[in-house]
mmCIF file of C-alpha atoms in Angstrom:
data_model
loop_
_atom_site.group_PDB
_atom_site.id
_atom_site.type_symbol
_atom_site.label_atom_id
_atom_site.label_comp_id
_atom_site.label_asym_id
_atom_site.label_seq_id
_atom_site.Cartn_x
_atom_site.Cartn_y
_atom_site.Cartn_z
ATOM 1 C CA UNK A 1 -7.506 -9.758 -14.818
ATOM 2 C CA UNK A 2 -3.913 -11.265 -13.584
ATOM 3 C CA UNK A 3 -3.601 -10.287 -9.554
ATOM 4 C CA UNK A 4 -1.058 -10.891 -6.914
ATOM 5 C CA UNK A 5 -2.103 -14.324 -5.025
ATOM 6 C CA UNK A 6 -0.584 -15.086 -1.506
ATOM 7 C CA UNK A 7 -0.280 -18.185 1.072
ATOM 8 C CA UNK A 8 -1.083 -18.639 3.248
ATOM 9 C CA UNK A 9 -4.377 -16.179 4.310
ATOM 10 C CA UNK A 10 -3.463 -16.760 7.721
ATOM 11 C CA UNK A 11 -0.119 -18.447 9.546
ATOM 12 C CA UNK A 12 -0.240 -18.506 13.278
ATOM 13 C CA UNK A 13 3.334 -19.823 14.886
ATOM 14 C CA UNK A 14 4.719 -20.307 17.872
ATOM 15 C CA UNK A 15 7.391 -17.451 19.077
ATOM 16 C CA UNK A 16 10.454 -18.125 17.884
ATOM 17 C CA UNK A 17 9.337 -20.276 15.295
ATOM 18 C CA UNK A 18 10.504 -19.932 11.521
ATOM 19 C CA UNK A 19 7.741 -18.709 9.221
ATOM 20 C CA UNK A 20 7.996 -18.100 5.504
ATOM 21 C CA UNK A 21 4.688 -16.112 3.705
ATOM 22 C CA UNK A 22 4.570 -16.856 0.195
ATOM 23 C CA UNK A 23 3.705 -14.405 -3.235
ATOM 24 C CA UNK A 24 3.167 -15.116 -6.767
ATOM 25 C CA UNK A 25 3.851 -11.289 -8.279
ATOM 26 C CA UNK A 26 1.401 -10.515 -11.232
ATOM 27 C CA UNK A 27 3.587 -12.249 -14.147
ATOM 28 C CA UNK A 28 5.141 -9.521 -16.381
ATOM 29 C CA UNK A 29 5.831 -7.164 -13.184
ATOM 30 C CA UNK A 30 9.703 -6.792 -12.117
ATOM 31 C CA UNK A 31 9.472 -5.171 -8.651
ATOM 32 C CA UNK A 32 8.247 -6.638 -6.040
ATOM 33 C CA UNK A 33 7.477 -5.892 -2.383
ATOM 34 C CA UNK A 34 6.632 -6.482 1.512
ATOM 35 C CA UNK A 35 4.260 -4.662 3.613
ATOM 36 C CA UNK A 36 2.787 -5.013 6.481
ATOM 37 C CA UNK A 37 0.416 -3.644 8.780
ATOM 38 C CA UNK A 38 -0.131 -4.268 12.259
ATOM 39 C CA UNK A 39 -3.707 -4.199 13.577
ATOM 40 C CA UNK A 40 -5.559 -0.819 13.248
ATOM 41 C CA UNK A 41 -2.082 0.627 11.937
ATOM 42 C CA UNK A 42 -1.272 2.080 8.728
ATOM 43 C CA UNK A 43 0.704 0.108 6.154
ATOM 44 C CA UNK A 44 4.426 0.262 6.413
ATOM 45 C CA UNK A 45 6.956 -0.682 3.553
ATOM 46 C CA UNK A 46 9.432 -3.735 4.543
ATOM 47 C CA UNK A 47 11.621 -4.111 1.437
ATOM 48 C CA UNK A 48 11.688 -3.718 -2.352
ATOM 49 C CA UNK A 49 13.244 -6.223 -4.938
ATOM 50 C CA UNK A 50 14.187 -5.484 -7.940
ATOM 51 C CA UNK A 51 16.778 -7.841 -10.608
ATOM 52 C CA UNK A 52 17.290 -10.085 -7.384
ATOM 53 C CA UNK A 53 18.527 -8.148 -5.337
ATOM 54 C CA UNK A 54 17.006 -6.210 -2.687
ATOM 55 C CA UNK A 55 16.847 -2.476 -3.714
ATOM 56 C CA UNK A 56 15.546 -1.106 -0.603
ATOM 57 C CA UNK A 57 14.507 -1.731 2.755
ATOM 58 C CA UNK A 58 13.182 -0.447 6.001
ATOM 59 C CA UNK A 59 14.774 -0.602 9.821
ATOM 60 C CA UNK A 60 12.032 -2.663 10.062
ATOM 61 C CA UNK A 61 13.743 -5.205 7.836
ATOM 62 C CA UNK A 62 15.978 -6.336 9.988
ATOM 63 C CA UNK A 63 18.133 -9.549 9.990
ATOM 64 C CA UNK A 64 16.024 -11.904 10.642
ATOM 65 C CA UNK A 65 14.195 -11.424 7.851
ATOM 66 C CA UNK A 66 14.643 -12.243 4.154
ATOM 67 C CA UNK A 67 13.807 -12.100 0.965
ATOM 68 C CA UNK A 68 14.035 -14.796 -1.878
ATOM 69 C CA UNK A 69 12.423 -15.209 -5.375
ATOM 70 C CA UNK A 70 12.943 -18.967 -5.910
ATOM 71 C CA UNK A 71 11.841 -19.396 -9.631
ATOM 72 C CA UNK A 72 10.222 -17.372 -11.947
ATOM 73 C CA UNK A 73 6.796 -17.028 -10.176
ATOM 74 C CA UNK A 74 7.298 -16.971 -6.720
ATOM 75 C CA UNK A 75 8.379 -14.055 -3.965
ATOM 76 C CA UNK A 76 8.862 -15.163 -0.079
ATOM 77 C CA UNK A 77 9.509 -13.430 3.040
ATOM 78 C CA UNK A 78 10.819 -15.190 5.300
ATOM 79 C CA UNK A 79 11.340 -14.709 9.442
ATOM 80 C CA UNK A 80 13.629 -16.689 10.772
ATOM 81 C CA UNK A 81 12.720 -16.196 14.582
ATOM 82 C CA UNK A 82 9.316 -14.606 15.020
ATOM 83 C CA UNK A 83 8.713 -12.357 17.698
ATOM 84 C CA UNK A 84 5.413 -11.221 19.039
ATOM 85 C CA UNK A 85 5.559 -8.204 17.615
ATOM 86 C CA UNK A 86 5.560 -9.605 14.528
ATOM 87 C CA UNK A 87 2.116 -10.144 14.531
ATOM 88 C CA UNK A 88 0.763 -8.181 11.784
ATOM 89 C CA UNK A 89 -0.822 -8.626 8.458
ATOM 90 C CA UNK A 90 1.960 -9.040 5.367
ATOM 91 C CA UNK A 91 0.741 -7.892 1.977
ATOM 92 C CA UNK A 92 2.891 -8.483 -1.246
ATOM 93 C CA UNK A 93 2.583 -6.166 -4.489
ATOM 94 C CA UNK A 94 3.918 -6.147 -7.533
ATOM 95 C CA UNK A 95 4.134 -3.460 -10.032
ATOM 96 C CA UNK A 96 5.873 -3.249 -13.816
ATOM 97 C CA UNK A 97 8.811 -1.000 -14.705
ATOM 98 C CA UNK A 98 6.909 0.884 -17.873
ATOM 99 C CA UNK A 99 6.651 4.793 -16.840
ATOM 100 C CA UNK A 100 2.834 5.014 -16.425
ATOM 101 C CA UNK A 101 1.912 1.610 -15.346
ATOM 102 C CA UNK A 102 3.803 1.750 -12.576
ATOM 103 C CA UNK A 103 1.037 1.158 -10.019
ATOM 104 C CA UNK A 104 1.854 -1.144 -7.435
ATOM 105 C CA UNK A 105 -0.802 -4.225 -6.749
ATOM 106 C CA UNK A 106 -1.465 -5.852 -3.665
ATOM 107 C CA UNK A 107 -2.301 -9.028 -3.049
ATOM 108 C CA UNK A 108 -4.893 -10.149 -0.431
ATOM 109 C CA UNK A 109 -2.224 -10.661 2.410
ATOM 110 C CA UNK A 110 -1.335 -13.067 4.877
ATOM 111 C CA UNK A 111 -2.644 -12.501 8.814
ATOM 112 C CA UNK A 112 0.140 -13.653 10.751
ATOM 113 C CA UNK A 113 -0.449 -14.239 13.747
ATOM 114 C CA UNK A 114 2.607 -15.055 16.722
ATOM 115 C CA UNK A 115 1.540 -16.891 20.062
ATOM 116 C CA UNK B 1 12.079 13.532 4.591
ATOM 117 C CA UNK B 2 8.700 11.855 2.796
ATOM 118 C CA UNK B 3 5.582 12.152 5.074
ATOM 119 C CA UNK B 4 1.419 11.847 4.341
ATOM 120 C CA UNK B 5 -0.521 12.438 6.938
ATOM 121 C CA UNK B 6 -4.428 12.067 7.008
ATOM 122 C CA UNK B 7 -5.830 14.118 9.651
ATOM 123 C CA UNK B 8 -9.112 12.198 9.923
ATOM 124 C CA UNK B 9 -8.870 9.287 11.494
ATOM 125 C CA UNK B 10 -12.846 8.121 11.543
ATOM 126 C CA UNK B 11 -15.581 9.869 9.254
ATOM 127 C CA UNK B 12 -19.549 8.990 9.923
ATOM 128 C CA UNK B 13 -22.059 9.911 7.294
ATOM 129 C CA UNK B 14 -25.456 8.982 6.380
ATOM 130 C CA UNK B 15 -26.152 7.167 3.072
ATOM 131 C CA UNK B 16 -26.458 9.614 -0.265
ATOM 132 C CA UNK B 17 -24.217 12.524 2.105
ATOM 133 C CA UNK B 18 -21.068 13.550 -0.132
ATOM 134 C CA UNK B 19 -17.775 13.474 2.113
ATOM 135 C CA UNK B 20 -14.301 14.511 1.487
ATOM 136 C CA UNK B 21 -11.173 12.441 2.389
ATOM 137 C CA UNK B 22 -8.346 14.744 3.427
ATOM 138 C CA UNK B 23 -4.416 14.032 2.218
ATOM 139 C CA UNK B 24 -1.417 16.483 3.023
ATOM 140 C CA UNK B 25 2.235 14.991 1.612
ATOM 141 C CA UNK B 26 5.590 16.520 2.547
ATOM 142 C CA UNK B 27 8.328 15.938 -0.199
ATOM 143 C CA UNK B 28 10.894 17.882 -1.608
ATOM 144 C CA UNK B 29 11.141 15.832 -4.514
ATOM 145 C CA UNK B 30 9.758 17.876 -7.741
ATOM 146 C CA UNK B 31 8.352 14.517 -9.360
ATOM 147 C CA UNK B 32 6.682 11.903 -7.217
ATOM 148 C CA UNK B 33 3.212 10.047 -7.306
ATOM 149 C CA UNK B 34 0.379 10.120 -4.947
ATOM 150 C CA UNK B 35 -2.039 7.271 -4.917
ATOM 151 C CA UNK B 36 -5.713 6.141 -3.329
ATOM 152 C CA UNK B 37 -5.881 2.582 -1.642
ATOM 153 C CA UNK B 38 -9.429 1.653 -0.355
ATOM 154 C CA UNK B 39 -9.283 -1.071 2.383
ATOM 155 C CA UNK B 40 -12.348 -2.454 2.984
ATOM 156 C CA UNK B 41 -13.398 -5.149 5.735
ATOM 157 C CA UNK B 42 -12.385 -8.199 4.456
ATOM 158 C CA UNK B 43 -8.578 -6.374 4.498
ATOM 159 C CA UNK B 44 -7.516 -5.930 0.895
ATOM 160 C CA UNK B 45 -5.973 -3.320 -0.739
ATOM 161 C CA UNK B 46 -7.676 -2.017 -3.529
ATOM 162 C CA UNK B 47 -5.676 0.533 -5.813
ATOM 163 C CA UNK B 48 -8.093 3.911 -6.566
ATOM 164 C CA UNK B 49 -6.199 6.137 -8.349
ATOM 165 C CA UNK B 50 -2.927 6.945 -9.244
ATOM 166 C CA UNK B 51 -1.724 10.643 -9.802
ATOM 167 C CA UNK B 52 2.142 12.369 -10.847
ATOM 168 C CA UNK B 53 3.197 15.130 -9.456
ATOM 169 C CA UNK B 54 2.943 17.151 -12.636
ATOM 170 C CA UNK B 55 -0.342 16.706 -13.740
ATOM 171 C CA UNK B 56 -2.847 18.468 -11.483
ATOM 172 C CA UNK B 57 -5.812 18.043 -13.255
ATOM 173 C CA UNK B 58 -8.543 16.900 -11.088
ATOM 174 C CA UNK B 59 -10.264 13.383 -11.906
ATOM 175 C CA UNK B 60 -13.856 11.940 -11.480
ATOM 176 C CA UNK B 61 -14.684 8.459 -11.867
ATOM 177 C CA UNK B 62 -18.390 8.082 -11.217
ATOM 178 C CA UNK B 63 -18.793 9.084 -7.737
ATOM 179 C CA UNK B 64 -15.092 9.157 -6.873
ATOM 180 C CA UNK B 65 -13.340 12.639 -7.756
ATOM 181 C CA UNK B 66 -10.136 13.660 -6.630
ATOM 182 C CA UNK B 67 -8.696 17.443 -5.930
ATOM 183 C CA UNK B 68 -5.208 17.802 -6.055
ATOM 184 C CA UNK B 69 -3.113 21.082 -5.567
ATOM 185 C CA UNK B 70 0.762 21.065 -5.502
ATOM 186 C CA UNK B 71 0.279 24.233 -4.088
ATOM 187 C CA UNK B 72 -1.195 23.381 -0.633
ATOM 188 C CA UNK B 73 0.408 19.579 -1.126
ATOM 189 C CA UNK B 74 -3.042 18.015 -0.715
ATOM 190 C CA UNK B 75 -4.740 15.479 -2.310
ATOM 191 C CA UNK B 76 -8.019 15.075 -1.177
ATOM 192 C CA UNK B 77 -10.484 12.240 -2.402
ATOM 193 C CA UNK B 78 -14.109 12.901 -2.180
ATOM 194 C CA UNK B 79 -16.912 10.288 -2.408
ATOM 195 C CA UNK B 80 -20.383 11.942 -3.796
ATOM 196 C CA UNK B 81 -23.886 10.168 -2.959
ATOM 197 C CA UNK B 82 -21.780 7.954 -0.179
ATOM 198 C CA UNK B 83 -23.159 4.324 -0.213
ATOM 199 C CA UNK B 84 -22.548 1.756 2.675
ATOM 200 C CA UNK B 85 -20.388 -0.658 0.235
ATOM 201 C CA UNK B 86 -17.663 2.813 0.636
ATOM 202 C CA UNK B 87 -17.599 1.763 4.001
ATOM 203 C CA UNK B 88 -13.433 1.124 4.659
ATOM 204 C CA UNK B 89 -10.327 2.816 5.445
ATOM 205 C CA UNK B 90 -8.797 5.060 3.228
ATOM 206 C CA UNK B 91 -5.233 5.532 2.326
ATOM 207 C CA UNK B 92 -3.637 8.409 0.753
ATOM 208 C CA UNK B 93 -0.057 7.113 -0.567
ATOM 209 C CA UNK B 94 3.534 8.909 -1.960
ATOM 210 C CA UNK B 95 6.023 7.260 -3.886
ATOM 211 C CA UNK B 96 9.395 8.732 -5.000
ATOM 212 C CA UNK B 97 10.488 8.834 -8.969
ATOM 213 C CA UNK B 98 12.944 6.435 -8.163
ATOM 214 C CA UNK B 99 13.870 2.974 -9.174
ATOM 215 C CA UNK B 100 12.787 1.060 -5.649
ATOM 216 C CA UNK B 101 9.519 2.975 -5.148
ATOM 217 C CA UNK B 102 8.258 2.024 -1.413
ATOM 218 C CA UNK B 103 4.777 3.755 -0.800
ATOM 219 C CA UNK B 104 4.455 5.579 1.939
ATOM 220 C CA UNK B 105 1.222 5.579 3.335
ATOM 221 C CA UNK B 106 -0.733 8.092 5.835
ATOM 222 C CA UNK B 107 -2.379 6.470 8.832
ATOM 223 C CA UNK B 108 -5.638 6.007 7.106
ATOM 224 C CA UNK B 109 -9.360 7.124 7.255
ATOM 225 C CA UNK B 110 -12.006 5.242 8.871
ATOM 226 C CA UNK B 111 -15.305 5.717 6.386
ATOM 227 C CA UNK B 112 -18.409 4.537 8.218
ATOM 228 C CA UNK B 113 -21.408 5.326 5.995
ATOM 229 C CA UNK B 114 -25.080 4.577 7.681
ATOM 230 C CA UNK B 115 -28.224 3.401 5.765
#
């Protein structure tokens, strides 16, 4: 069964370093997205890409992070200048445009952790 | 505004007890979808069950069933003959019929279940 595959599982950085988390969508799916979810937290939407382009994002999403799809495969986040609050786990999903089977998959996220 | 909010933040039961998972959404949307995400300890997010706005039949799959009412906006999950493997957190999730469709989650349930 194809799933959503991320790297790496866990990233720990120095504040203010540059840190990019990596995605490979499932492969037929056209939107694709960033989570994340800080420790004991509920999961809060970061930005949704769609065509690339970014379709919609949160005030979390603010400029120092980004969004790229490279090639055909891969979907990155990048954060230019972490902070400690960034701390967090990430989680990518991906999810077709075909009413009904719509469902948005997750991939096994990446624990990010800023020192 | 788009809101879930699970008022249970930690449930204990005893192995083979039945136990209900509360949801209440807030919307004003008249088509939207409302989704289960089980989180277990190693941190994924596994998709339950996906559910649109106008279809309020209820659903069982084996021990999982699912009550929703548009009328009370709830969409409550309940897990019969609980087993320790349900042991996780529990998200109730809302999406918008819209092209970027972010998730929004509730703040999760905390499902301990004891041998």
């Amino acid at each position: 069964e194809p799933e959503v595959t991320q790297t790496p599982s866990h990233q720990v950085t120095q504040m203010g370093q540059e840190v990019i988390l990596r995605c490979v969508p499932i492969s037929n799916h056209l939107y694709f997205y960033w989570y994340r979810q800080i420790l004991g937290q509920k999961v809060e939407f970061l930005v949704s890409f769609y065509n690339n382009e970014i379709s919609e994002k949160s005030e979390i999403f603010d400029d120092q992070f980004s969004v790229e799809r490279p090639d055909g495969s891969n979907f990155t986040l990048k954060i230019r200048s972490t902070k400690l609050e960034d701390s967090a786990m990430y989680f990518c999903a991906s999810r077709s445009d075909r009413e009904g089977t719509d469902t948005q998959y997750f991939g096994p996220g990446t624990r990010l952790t800023v020192l | 505004a788009q809101k879930v909010t699970q008022a249970q933040t930690e449930i204990s039961v005893v192995e083979k007890e039945d136990v209900t998972l509360d949801c209440v959404y807030e919307t004003r949307d008249t088509t939207y979808y409302l989704f289960w995400y089980k989180q277990p300890p190693s941190g994924e997010l596994v998709f339950l069950i996906r559910r649109n706005s106008f279809d309020e039949q209820n659903e069982i799959s084996g021990r999982y069933s699912w009550n929703f009412q548009k009328s009370t906006s709830s969409f409550n999950f309940t897990i019969t003959a609980s087993q320790v493997v349900d042991s996780a957190v529990y998200f109730c999730a809302l999406r918008r019929y819209n092209q970027g469709g972010k998730l929004i989650f509730g703040q999760g349930t905390e499902l301990s279940v004891k041998p």
